[in-house]
């Protein structure tokens, strides 16, 4: 038997603690004893039912986890291997990581890089991995620290916090956009941002083009904010879009793209090819600062993840939430 969070939709939508038998696990080829999972925005939507995240019931939520292989019929992973899982619709279509045990396809797994513990990997989690994909996209497009400032929206959130930290570690001057002005010291002193702007500067409908303020941006928010980000990007700049905290809509114009040559790059962490995600994790193992990880993370129990989901959606949680599934 193992403990998990179970979402059901029979007599109404519910998320509760449950005990399951391992015989109930799906018929995949690798079994993992999970050490840690996390609580992400998508997990918050799944647990509360505030968004159409869960696509089959019953469902164990949790879009990522880290742990140890305990059983395997895969040629790629053996018993004792330390692994990470991010995405692949786990926690949406397939049982996920807010559980003590998972049974998954070997193609969904990533090998834990040397130098990282499973706890540190989940301090990074899907948020840090997504931020790394966005940073790598900017670098691939030729953005350097000499190009100019880089904006990060939703900078106090999980992905945003990591984006600020990673960019600062690489020597970029980072502008952090946040709605939580009390986080100024956190964003500057802990994460390394050089400048703070209030999210209200970007979150309302604005002009098709505004003053050129940044060479590149990582947007975790979407909607009017993404349009405002593009409008303020300098000629030849790059915007990596990886979030939808404000909304899925994009109320912009083509002006930044055809008058300033701005590039808008989409970041997908769910179905990202294995080689790309492994490279992202190897980079994270090199760049992630263990002291920053401890500063931006908090650890909660599996049971605490249920009430924490609503607080996360309400914007009342800063940084990363790591879930100790065995506590």
mmCIF file of C-alpha atoms in Angstrom:
data_model
loop_
_atom_site.group_PDB
_atom_site.id
_atom_site.type_symbol
_atom_site.label_atom_id
_atom_site.label_comp_id
_atom_site.label_asym_id
_atom_site.label_seq_id
_atom_site.Cartn_x
_atom_site.Cartn_y
_atom_site.Cartn_z
ATOM 1 C CA UNK A 1 0.000 0.000 0.000
ATOM 2 C CA UNK A 2 1.105 3.583 -0.607
ATOM 3 C CA UNK A 3 -0.194 7.040 0.230
ATOM 4 C CA UNK A 4 -1.206 9.543 -2.420
ATOM 5 C CA UNK A 5 -3.506 12.437 -3.241
ATOM 6 C CA UNK A 6 -6.440 11.132 -5.233
ATOM 7 C CA UNK A 7 -8.769 13.241 -7.355
ATOM 8 C CA UNK A 8 -12.223 11.832 -8.112
ATOM 9 C CA UNK A 9 -15.216 13.218 -9.969
ATOM 10 C CA UNK A 10 -18.128 10.954 -9.105
ATOM 11 C CA UNK A 11 -20.262 12.768 -6.515
ATOM 12 C CA UNK A 12 -18.613 16.081 -7.254
ATOM 13 C CA UNK A 13 -14.967 17.003 -7.792
ATOM 14 C CA UNK A 14 -12.825 16.058 -4.782
ATOM 15 C CA UNK A 15 -9.125 15.820 -3.917
ATOM 16 C CA UNK A 16 -8.273 13.826 -0.810
ATOM 17 C CA UNK A 17 -5.594 11.709 0.819
ATOM 18 C CA UNK A 18 -5.932 8.029 -0.075
ATOM 19 C CA UNK A 19 -4.202 4.685 0.279
ATOM 20 C CA UNK A 20 -3.781 2.599 -2.858
ATOM 21 C CA UNK A 21 -2.429 -0.861 -3.581
ATOM 22 C CA UNK A 22 0.522 -1.144 -5.959
ATOM 23 C CA UNK A 23 -1.535 -3.588 -8.031
ATOM 24 C CA UNK A 24 -3.704 -0.598 -8.991
ATOM 25 C CA UNK A 25 -0.796 1.214 -10.641
ATOM 26 C CA UNK A 26 -0.821 1.508 -14.449
ATOM 27 C CA UNK A 27 0.872 -1.113 -16.587
ATOM 28 C CA UNK A 28 4.096 0.726 -17.430
ATOM 29 C CA UNK A 29 7.637 -0.601 -17.395
ATOM 30 C CA UNK A 30 9.426 1.316 -14.595
ATOM 31 C CA UNK A 31 8.375 1.566 -10.947
ATOM 32 C CA UNK A 32 9.788 4.454 -8.918
ATOM 33 C CA UNK A 33 9.842 4.935 -5.165
ATOM 34 C CA UNK A 34 9.278 8.680 -4.985
ATOM 35 C CA UNK A 35 11.270 10.820 -2.560
ATOM 36 C CA UNK A 36 9.926 14.264 -3.439
ATOM 37 C CA UNK A 37 7.411 15.917 -5.715
ATOM 38 C CA UNK A 38 6.380 19.564 -5.992
ATOM 39 C CA UNK A 39 3.333 21.795 -6.127
ATOM 40 C CA UNK A 40 3.148 23.727 -9.397
ATOM 41 C CA UNK A 41 0.498 26.069 -10.803
ATOM 42 C CA UNK A 42 -0.917 23.246 -12.918
ATOM 43 C CA UNK A 43 -1.086 21.016 -9.824
ATOM 44 C CA UNK A 44 -2.988 23.785 -8.055
ATOM 45 C CA UNK A 45 -5.527 23.859 -10.882
ATOM 46 C CA UNK A 46 -5.839 20.067 -10.782
ATOM 47 C CA UNK A 47 -6.298 19.775 -7.027
ATOM 48 C CA UNK A 48 -8.796 22.621 -6.734
ATOM 49 C CA UNK A 49 -10.623 21.812 -9.978
ATOM 50 C CA UNK A 50 -10.255 25.478 -11.017
ATOM 51 C CA UNK A 51 -8.977 24.496 -14.462
ATOM 52 C CA UNK A 52 -9.627 21.624 -16.905
ATOM 53 C CA UNK A 53 -6.296 19.974 -16.155
ATOM 54 C CA UNK A 54 -7.343 16.441 -15.200
ATOM 55 C CA UNK A 55 -8.442 14.466 -18.245
ATOM 56 C CA UNK A 56 -9.267 11.091 -16.685
ATOM 57 C CA UNK A 57 -10.493 9.930 -13.271
ATOM 58 C CA UNK A 58 -9.509 8.838 -10.742
ATOM 59 C CA UNK A 59 -6.227 10.771 -10.973
ATOM 60 C CA UNK A 60 -3.133 11.126 -8.832
ATOM 61 C CA UNK A 61 -1.914 14.685 -9.537
ATOM 62 C CA UNK A 62 1.688 15.887 -9.606
ATOM 63 C CA UNK A 63 3.457 16.836 -12.826
ATOM 64 C CA UNK A 64 6.922 15.964 -11.572
ATOM 65 C CA UNK A 65 8.840 13.819 -9.110
ATOM 66 C CA UNK A 66 12.283 12.493 -8.232
ATOM 67 C CA UNK A 67 13.120 9.125 -6.739
ATOM 68 C CA UNK A 68 14.710 5.705 -7.142
ATOM 69 C CA UNK A 69 13.880 2.906 -9.561
ATOM 70 C CA UNK A 70 12.674 -0.147 -7.642
ATOM 71 C CA UNK A 71 11.512 -2.324 -10.552
ATOM 72 C CA UNK A 72 12.255 -2.117 -14.257
ATOM 73 C CA UNK A 73 11.827 -4.053 -17.485
ATOM 74 C CA UNK A 74 13.499 -1.204 -19.392
ATOM 75 C CA UNK A 75 16.888 -1.484 -21.051
ATOM 76 C CA UNK A 76 17.598 2.149 -20.128
ATOM 77 C CA UNK A 77 17.014 2.090 -16.359
ATOM 78 C CA UNK A 78 17.930 -0.439 -13.710
ATOM 79 C CA UNK A 79 16.982 -0.892 -10.067
ATOM 80 C CA UNK A 80 18.756 1.729 -7.957
ATOM 81 C CA UNK A 81 18.922 4.428 -10.650
ATOM 82 C CA UNK A 82 18.028 7.936 -9.503
ATOM 83 C CA UNK A 83 15.540 9.560 -11.885
ATOM 84 C CA UNK A 84 13.458 12.674 -12.491
ATOM 85 C CA UNK A 85 10.152 13.014 -14.291
ATOM 86 C CA UNK A 86 8.724 16.256 -15.696
ATOM 87 C CA UNK A 87 5.658 16.542 -17.896
ATOM 88 C CA UNK A 88 4.475 13.958 -20.439
ATOM 89 C CA UNK A 89 0.885 14.644 -19.236
ATOM 90 C CA UNK A 90 1.671 12.903 -15.941
ATOM 91 C CA UNK A 91 -0.741 14.217 -13.322
ATOM 92 C CA UNK A 92 -3.209 15.034 -16.125
ATOM 93 C CA UNK A 93 -3.754 11.870 -18.217
ATOM 94 C CA UNK A 94 -1.489 9.528 -16.254
ATOM 95 C CA UNK A 95 -1.031 9.049 -12.505
ATOM 96 C CA UNK A 96 1.526 11.505 -11.190
ATOM 97 C CA UNK A 97 4.013 12.388 -8.530
ATOM 98 C CA UNK A 98 1.970 13.410 -5.475
ATOM 99 C CA UNK A 99 2.302 9.829 -4.326
ATOM 100 C CA UNK A 100 4.835 7.555 -2.651
ATOM 101 C CA UNK A 101 5.056 5.275 -5.692
ATOM 102 C CA UNK A 102 4.667 5.747 -9.457
ATOM 103 C CA UNK A 103 4.750 3.369 -12.387
ATOM 104 C CA UNK A 104 5.713 5.120 -15.635
ATOM 105 C CA UNK A 105 7.105 4.649 -19.128
ATOM 106 C CA UNK A 106 10.896 4.693 -19.329
ATOM 107 C CA UNK A 107 10.735 7.310 -22.109
ATOM 108 C CA UNK A 108 9.272 9.788 -19.622
ATOM 109 C CA UNK A 109 12.251 9.619 -17.264
ATOM 110 C CA UNK A 110 15.408 11.707 -17.106
ATOM 111 C CA UNK A 111 18.529 10.543 -15.325
ATOM 112 C CA UNK A 112 19.350 12.566 -12.194
ATOM 113 C CA UNK A 113 22.550 14.538 -12.970
ATOM 114 C CA UNK A 114 25.615 13.982 -10.818
ATOM 115 C CA UNK A 115 25.863 16.558 -8.067
ATOM 116 C CA UNK A 116 22.118 16.844 -7.452
ATOM 117 C CA UNK A 117 20.110 15.050 -4.779
ATOM 118 C CA UNK A 118 16.481 14.099 -5.391
ATOM 119 C CA UNK A 119 15.444 16.836 -2.946
ATOM 120 C CA UNK A 120 17.482 19.461 -4.796
ATOM 121 C CA UNK A 121 16.063 18.231 -8.101
ATOM 122 C CA UNK A 122 12.561 18.953 -6.838
ATOM 123 C CA UNK A 123 13.642 22.282 -5.369
ATOM 124 C CA UNK A 124 14.359 22.978 -9.027
ATOM 125 C CA UNK A 125 11.449 20.903 -10.338
ATOM 126 C CA UNK A 126 9.429 21.596 -13.453
ATOM 127 C CA UNK A 127 9.628 25.318 -12.650
ATOM 128 C CA UNK A 128 13.423 25.430 -12.791
ATOM 129 C CA UNK A 129 13.569 23.061 -15.738
ATOM 130 C CA UNK A 130 11.098 25.253 -17.658
ATOM 131 C CA UNK A 131 13.095 28.369 -16.767
ATOM 132 C CA UNK A 132 16.256 26.671 -18.042
ATOM 133 C CA UNK A 133 14.561 25.810 -21.339
ATOM 134 C CA UNK A 134 13.559 29.479 -21.685
ATOM 135 C CA UNK A 135 17.073 30.711 -20.882
ATOM 136 C CA UNK A 136 18.556 28.265 -23.400
ATOM 137 C CA UNK A 137 16.088 29.517 -26.026
ATOM 138 C CA UNK A 138 17.340 33.090 -25.548
ATOM 139 C CA UNK A 139 20.951 31.962 -25.775
ATOM 140 C CA UNK A 140 20.220 29.925 -28.910
ATOM 141 C CA UNK A 141 18.755 33.060 -30.519
ATOM 142 C CA UNK A 142 22.017 34.914 -29.895
ATOM 143 C CA UNK A 143 21.069 36.906 -26.797
ATOM 144 C CA UNK A 144 24.162 37.724 -24.710
ATOM 145 C CA UNK A 145 24.698 39.892 -21.649
ATOM 146 C CA UNK A 146 26.027 42.551 -24.032
ATOM 147 C CA UNK A 147 22.680 42.578 -25.873
ATOM 148 C CA UNK A 148 20.996 44.503 -23.061
ATOM 149 C CA UNK A 149 18.665 43.940 -20.132
ATOM 150 C CA UNK A 150 16.421 40.885 -19.843
ATOM 151 C CA UNK A 151 12.923 41.117 -18.373
ATOM 152 C CA UNK A 152 11.298 38.337 -16.359
ATOM 153 C CA UNK A 153 7.565 38.582 -15.639
ATOM 154 C CA UNK A 154 5.919 36.769 -12.748
ATOM 155 C CA UNK A 155 9.349 37.000 -11.161
ATOM 156 C CA UNK A 156 8.241 35.993 -7.664
ATOM 157 C CA UNK A 157 6.704 32.724 -8.849
ATOM 158 C CA UNK A 158 8.371 29.366 -9.306
ATOM 159 C CA UNK A 159 9.463 29.680 -12.955
ATOM 160 C CA UNK A 160 10.114 33.403 -12.617
ATOM 161 C CA UNK A 161 12.318 33.005 -9.543
ATOM 162 C CA UNK A 162 14.490 30.492 -11.344
ATOM 163 C CA UNK A 163 14.636 32.547 -14.527
ATOM 164 C CA UNK A 164 15.890 35.561 -12.570
ATOM 165 C CA UNK A 165 18.450 33.480 -10.687
ATOM 166 C CA UNK A 166 19.764 31.638 -13.759
ATOM 167 C CA UNK A 167 20.043 34.794 -15.864
ATOM 168 C CA UNK A 168 21.830 36.634 -13.045
ATOM 169 C CA UNK A 169 24.241 33.703 -12.635
ATOM 170 C CA UNK A 170 25.033 33.996 -16.355
ATOM 171 C CA UNK A 171 25.826 37.696 -15.947
ATOM 172 C CA UNK A 172 22.668 39.284 -17.361
ATOM 173 C CA UNK A 173 21.157 42.476 -15.981
ATOM 174 C CA UNK A 174 17.665 41.305 -15.039
ATOM 175 C CA UNK A 175 14.516 43.410 -14.708
ATOM 176 C CA UNK A 176 12.039 41.578 -12.470
ATOM 177 C CA UNK A 177 8.321 42.286 -12.894
ATOM 178 C CA UNK A 178 6.210 41.383 -9.874
ATOM 179 C CA UNK A 179 2.947 42.271 -8.190
ATOM 180 C CA UNK A 180 4.436 41.623 -4.758
ATOM 181 C CA UNK A 181 6.430 44.742 -3.928
ATOM 182 C CA UNK A 182 7.413 43.232 -0.578
ATOM 183 C CA UNK A 183 9.564 40.780 -2.551
ATOM 184 C CA UNK A 184 12.022 43.474 -3.662
ATOM 185 C CA UNK A 185 14.782 42.367 -1.286
ATOM 186 C CA UNK A 186 14.203 38.726 -2.219
ATOM 187 C CA UNK A 187 14.424 39.449 -5.946
ATOM 188 C CA UNK A 188 17.496 41.678 -5.696
ATOM 189 C CA UNK A 189 19.513 40.313 -2.782
ATOM 190 C CA UNK A 190 18.700 36.608 -3.110
ATOM 191 C CA UNK A 191 18.055 36.094 -6.821
ATOM 192 C CA UNK A 192 20.243 38.816 -8.318
ATOM 193 C CA UNK A 193 17.781 41.097 -10.138
ATOM 194 C CA UNK A 194 19.093 44.580 -10.932
ATOM 195 C CA UNK A 195 15.746 46.368 -11.272
ATOM 196 C CA UNK A 196 12.132 45.867 -10.165
ATOM 197 C CA UNK A 197 9.013 47.014 -11.998
ATOM 198 C CA UNK A 198 5.417 46.614 -10.883
ATOM 199 C CA UNK A 199 3.387 44.164 -12.928
ATOM 200 C CA UNK A 200 0.722 46.853 -13.437
ATOM 201 C CA UNK A 201 3.040 48.477 -15.983
ATOM 202 C CA UNK A 202 2.399 45.529 -18.299
ATOM 203 C CA UNK A 203 -0.808 43.811 -17.185
ATOM 204 C CA UNK A 204 -3.352 46.196 -18.734
ATOM 205 C CA UNK A 205 -4.074 46.705 -22.453
ATOM 206 C CA UNK A 206 -1.474 49.029 -23.932
ATOM 207 C CA UNK A 207 -0.019 50.456 -27.125
ATOM 208 C CA UNK A 208 1.166 48.202 -29.980
ATOM 209 C CA UNK A 209 4.699 49.563 -29.478
ATOM 210 C CA UNK A 210 6.272 51.280 -26.471
ATOM 211 C CA UNK A 211 9.755 52.456 -25.574
ATOM 212 C CA UNK A 212 12.446 49.830 -26.214
ATOM 213 C CA UNK A 213 13.362 48.750 -22.684
ATOM 214 C CA UNK A 214 14.806 45.224 -22.836
ATOM 215 C CA UNK A 215 16.737 43.070 -25.280
ATOM 216 C CA UNK A 216 14.915 39.898 -24.315
ATOM 217 C CA UNK A 217 12.297 38.591 -21.937
ATOM 218 C CA UNK A 218 10.986 35.454 -20.300
ATOM 219 C CA UNK A 219 7.228 35.760 -19.827
ATOM 220 C CA UNK A 220 5.494 33.543 -17.282
ATOM 221 C CA UNK A 221 2.173 35.380 -17.396
ATOM 222 C CA UNK A 222 0.627 35.556 -20.887
ATOM 223 C CA UNK A 223 -2.394 37.661 -21.905
ATOM 224 C CA UNK A 224 -1.998 41.478 -21.810
ATOM 225 C CA UNK A 225 1.343 41.104 -20.045
ATOM 226 C CA UNK A 226 2.875 39.154 -22.927
ATOM 227 C CA UNK A 227 1.575 41.761 -25.380
ATOM 228 C CA UNK A 228 3.142 44.505 -23.252
ATOM 229 C CA UNK A 229 6.413 42.600 -23.046
ATOM 230 C CA UNK A 230 6.603 42.294 -26.829
ATOM 231 C CA UNK A 231 5.712 45.983 -27.252
ATOM 232 C CA UNK A 232 8.665 47.035 -25.080
ATOM 233 C CA UNK A 233 11.255 44.693 -26.604
ATOM 234 C CA UNK A 234 14.080 46.369 -28.503
ATOM 235 C CA UNK A 235 14.859 45.829 -32.177
ATOM 236 C CA UNK A 236 15.902 42.238 -32.926
ATOM 237 C CA UNK A 237 14.993 41.130 -29.429
ATOM 238 C CA UNK A 238 13.610 37.779 -28.288
ATOM 239 C CA UNK A 239 10.698 36.882 -26.017
ATOM 240 C CA UNK A 240 10.346 33.357 -24.596
ATOM 241 C CA UNK A 241 6.749 32.621 -23.562
ATOM 242 C CA UNK A 242 6.316 29.864 -20.983
ATOM 243 C CA UNK A 243 3.338 30.704 -18.775
ATOM 244 C CA UNK A 244 -0.310 31.730 -18.568
ATOM 245 C CA UNK A 245 -0.832 33.002 -15.025
ATOM 246 C CA UNK A 246 -2.820 35.982 -16.332
ATOM 247 C CA UNK A 247 -4.512 34.070 -19.142
ATOM 248 C CA UNK A 248 -4.124 32.023 -22.313
ATOM 249 C CA UNK A 249 -5.164 34.894 -24.572
ATOM 250 C CA UNK A 250 -2.661 37.092 -26.416
ATOM 251 C CA UNK A 251 -4.100 40.546 -27.045
ATOM 252 C CA UNK A 252 -1.202 41.887 -29.072
ATOM 253 C CA UNK A 253 -0.486 43.111 -32.578
ATOM 254 C CA UNK A 254 2.041 42.163 -35.237
ATOM 255 C CA UNK A 255 3.807 45.525 -34.801
ATOM 256 C CA UNK A 256 6.734 44.302 -32.649
ATOM 257 C CA UNK A 257 7.388 41.439 -35.052
ATOM 258 C CA UNK A 258 7.277 43.297 -38.373
ATOM 259 C CA UNK A 259 8.541 46.729 -37.260
ATOM 260 C CA UNK A 260 11.225 45.684 -34.778
ATOM 261 C CA UNK A 261 12.013 42.122 -35.867
ATOM 262 C CA UNK A 262 11.138 40.736 -32.447
ATOM 263 C CA UNK A 263 11.035 36.931 -32.168
ATOM 264 C CA UNK A 264 8.452 35.190 -29.995
ATOM 265 C CA UNK A 265 9.572 31.712 -28.940
ATOM 266 C CA UNK A 266 7.223 29.194 -27.320
ATOM 267 C CA UNK A 267 8.597 27.070 -24.492
ATOM 268 C CA UNK A 268 7.078 23.607 -24.008
ATOM 269 C CA UNK A 269 8.286 21.620 -21.018
ATOM 270 C CA UNK A 270 5.705 18.820 -21.278
ATOM 271 C CA UNK A 271 6.595 17.018 -24.512
ATOM 272 C CA UNK A 272 10.130 18.391 -24.859
ATOM 273 C CA UNK A 273 12.465 15.802 -26.497
ATOM 274 C CA UNK A 274 14.583 13.729 -24.143
ATOM 275 C CA UNK A 275 17.967 15.027 -25.348
ATOM 276 C CA UNK A 276 16.903 18.653 -24.837
ATOM 277 C CA UNK A 277 15.548 18.040 -21.347
ATOM 278 C CA UNK A 278 18.599 16.031 -20.283
ATOM 279 C CA UNK A 279 20.830 18.893 -21.472
ATOM 280 C CA UNK A 280 18.677 21.359 -19.525
ATOM 281 C CA UNK A 281 19.053 19.286 -16.358
ATOM 282 C CA UNK A 282 22.811 18.981 -16.827
ATOM 283 C CA UNK A 283 23.004 22.778 -17.114
ATOM 284 C CA UNK A 284 20.855 23.163 -14.010
ATOM 285 C CA UNK A 285 23.217 20.908 -12.071
ATOM 286 C CA UNK A 286 26.053 23.306 -12.974
ATOM 287 C CA UNK A 287 24.240 26.625 -12.509
ATOM 288 C CA UNK A 288 21.844 26.056 -9.617
ATOM 289 C CA UNK A 289 23.109 27.552 -6.364
ATOM 290 C CA UNK A 290 22.279 25.248 -3.444
ATOM 291 C CA UNK A 291 22.017 28.244 -1.109
ATOM 292 C CA UNK A 292 19.523 29.930 -3.424
ATOM 293 C CA UNK A 293 17.597 26.655 -3.747
ATOM 294 C CA UNK A 294 17.183 26.513 0.016
ATOM 295 C CA UNK A 295 16.186 30.188 0.128
ATOM 296 C CA UNK A 296 13.490 29.982 -2.548
ATOM 297 C CA UNK A 297 12.009 26.624 -1.485
ATOM 298 C CA UNK A 298 9.839 25.333 1.300
ATOM 299 C CA UNK A 299 9.068 21.690 2.097
ATOM 300 C CA UNK A 300 5.562 20.553 2.999
ATOM 301 C CA UNK A 301 3.941 17.179 3.624
ATOM 302 C CA UNK A 302 1.775 15.317 1.147
ATOM 303 C CA UNK A 303 -1.363 16.129 3.144
ATOM 304 C CA UNK A 304 -0.451 19.838 3.308
ATOM 305 C CA UNK A 305 -0.341 19.999 -0.484
ATOM 306 C CA UNK A 306 -4.143 19.988 -0.716
ATOM 307 C CA UNK A 307 -4.816 23.276 1.157
ATOM 308 C CA UNK A 308 -1.607 24.797 -0.260
ATOM 309 C CA UNK A 309 -2.997 24.392 -3.793
ATOM 310 C CA UNK A 310 -5.536 27.198 -3.307
ATOM 311 C CA UNK A 311 -2.958 29.505 -1.726
ATOM 312 C CA UNK A 312 -0.715 28.937 -4.726
ATOM 313 C CA UNK A 313 -3.488 29.932 -7.145
ATOM 314 C CA UNK A 314 -4.218 33.005 -5.016
ATOM 315 C CA UNK A 315 -0.618 34.173 -5.422
ATOM 316 C CA UNK A 316 0.098 33.805 -1.710
ATOM 317 C CA UNK A 317 3.062 31.450 -2.101
ATOM 318 C CA UNK A 318 6.472 32.700 -3.174
ATOM 319 C CA UNK A 319 9.064 30.524 -4.872
ATOM 320 C CA UNK A 320 9.052 26.732 -4.855
ATOM 321 C CA UNK A 321 6.934 24.263 -2.891
ATOM 322 C CA UNK A 322 8.596 20.864 -2.465
ATOM 323 C CA UNK A 323 6.387 18.002 -1.298
ATOM 324 C CA UNK A 324 7.933 15.300 0.889
ATOM 325 C CA UNK A 325 5.596 12.488 -0.133
ATOM 326 C CA UNK A 326 6.819 10.259 2.687
ATOM 327 C CA UNK A 327 5.919 12.753 5.398
#
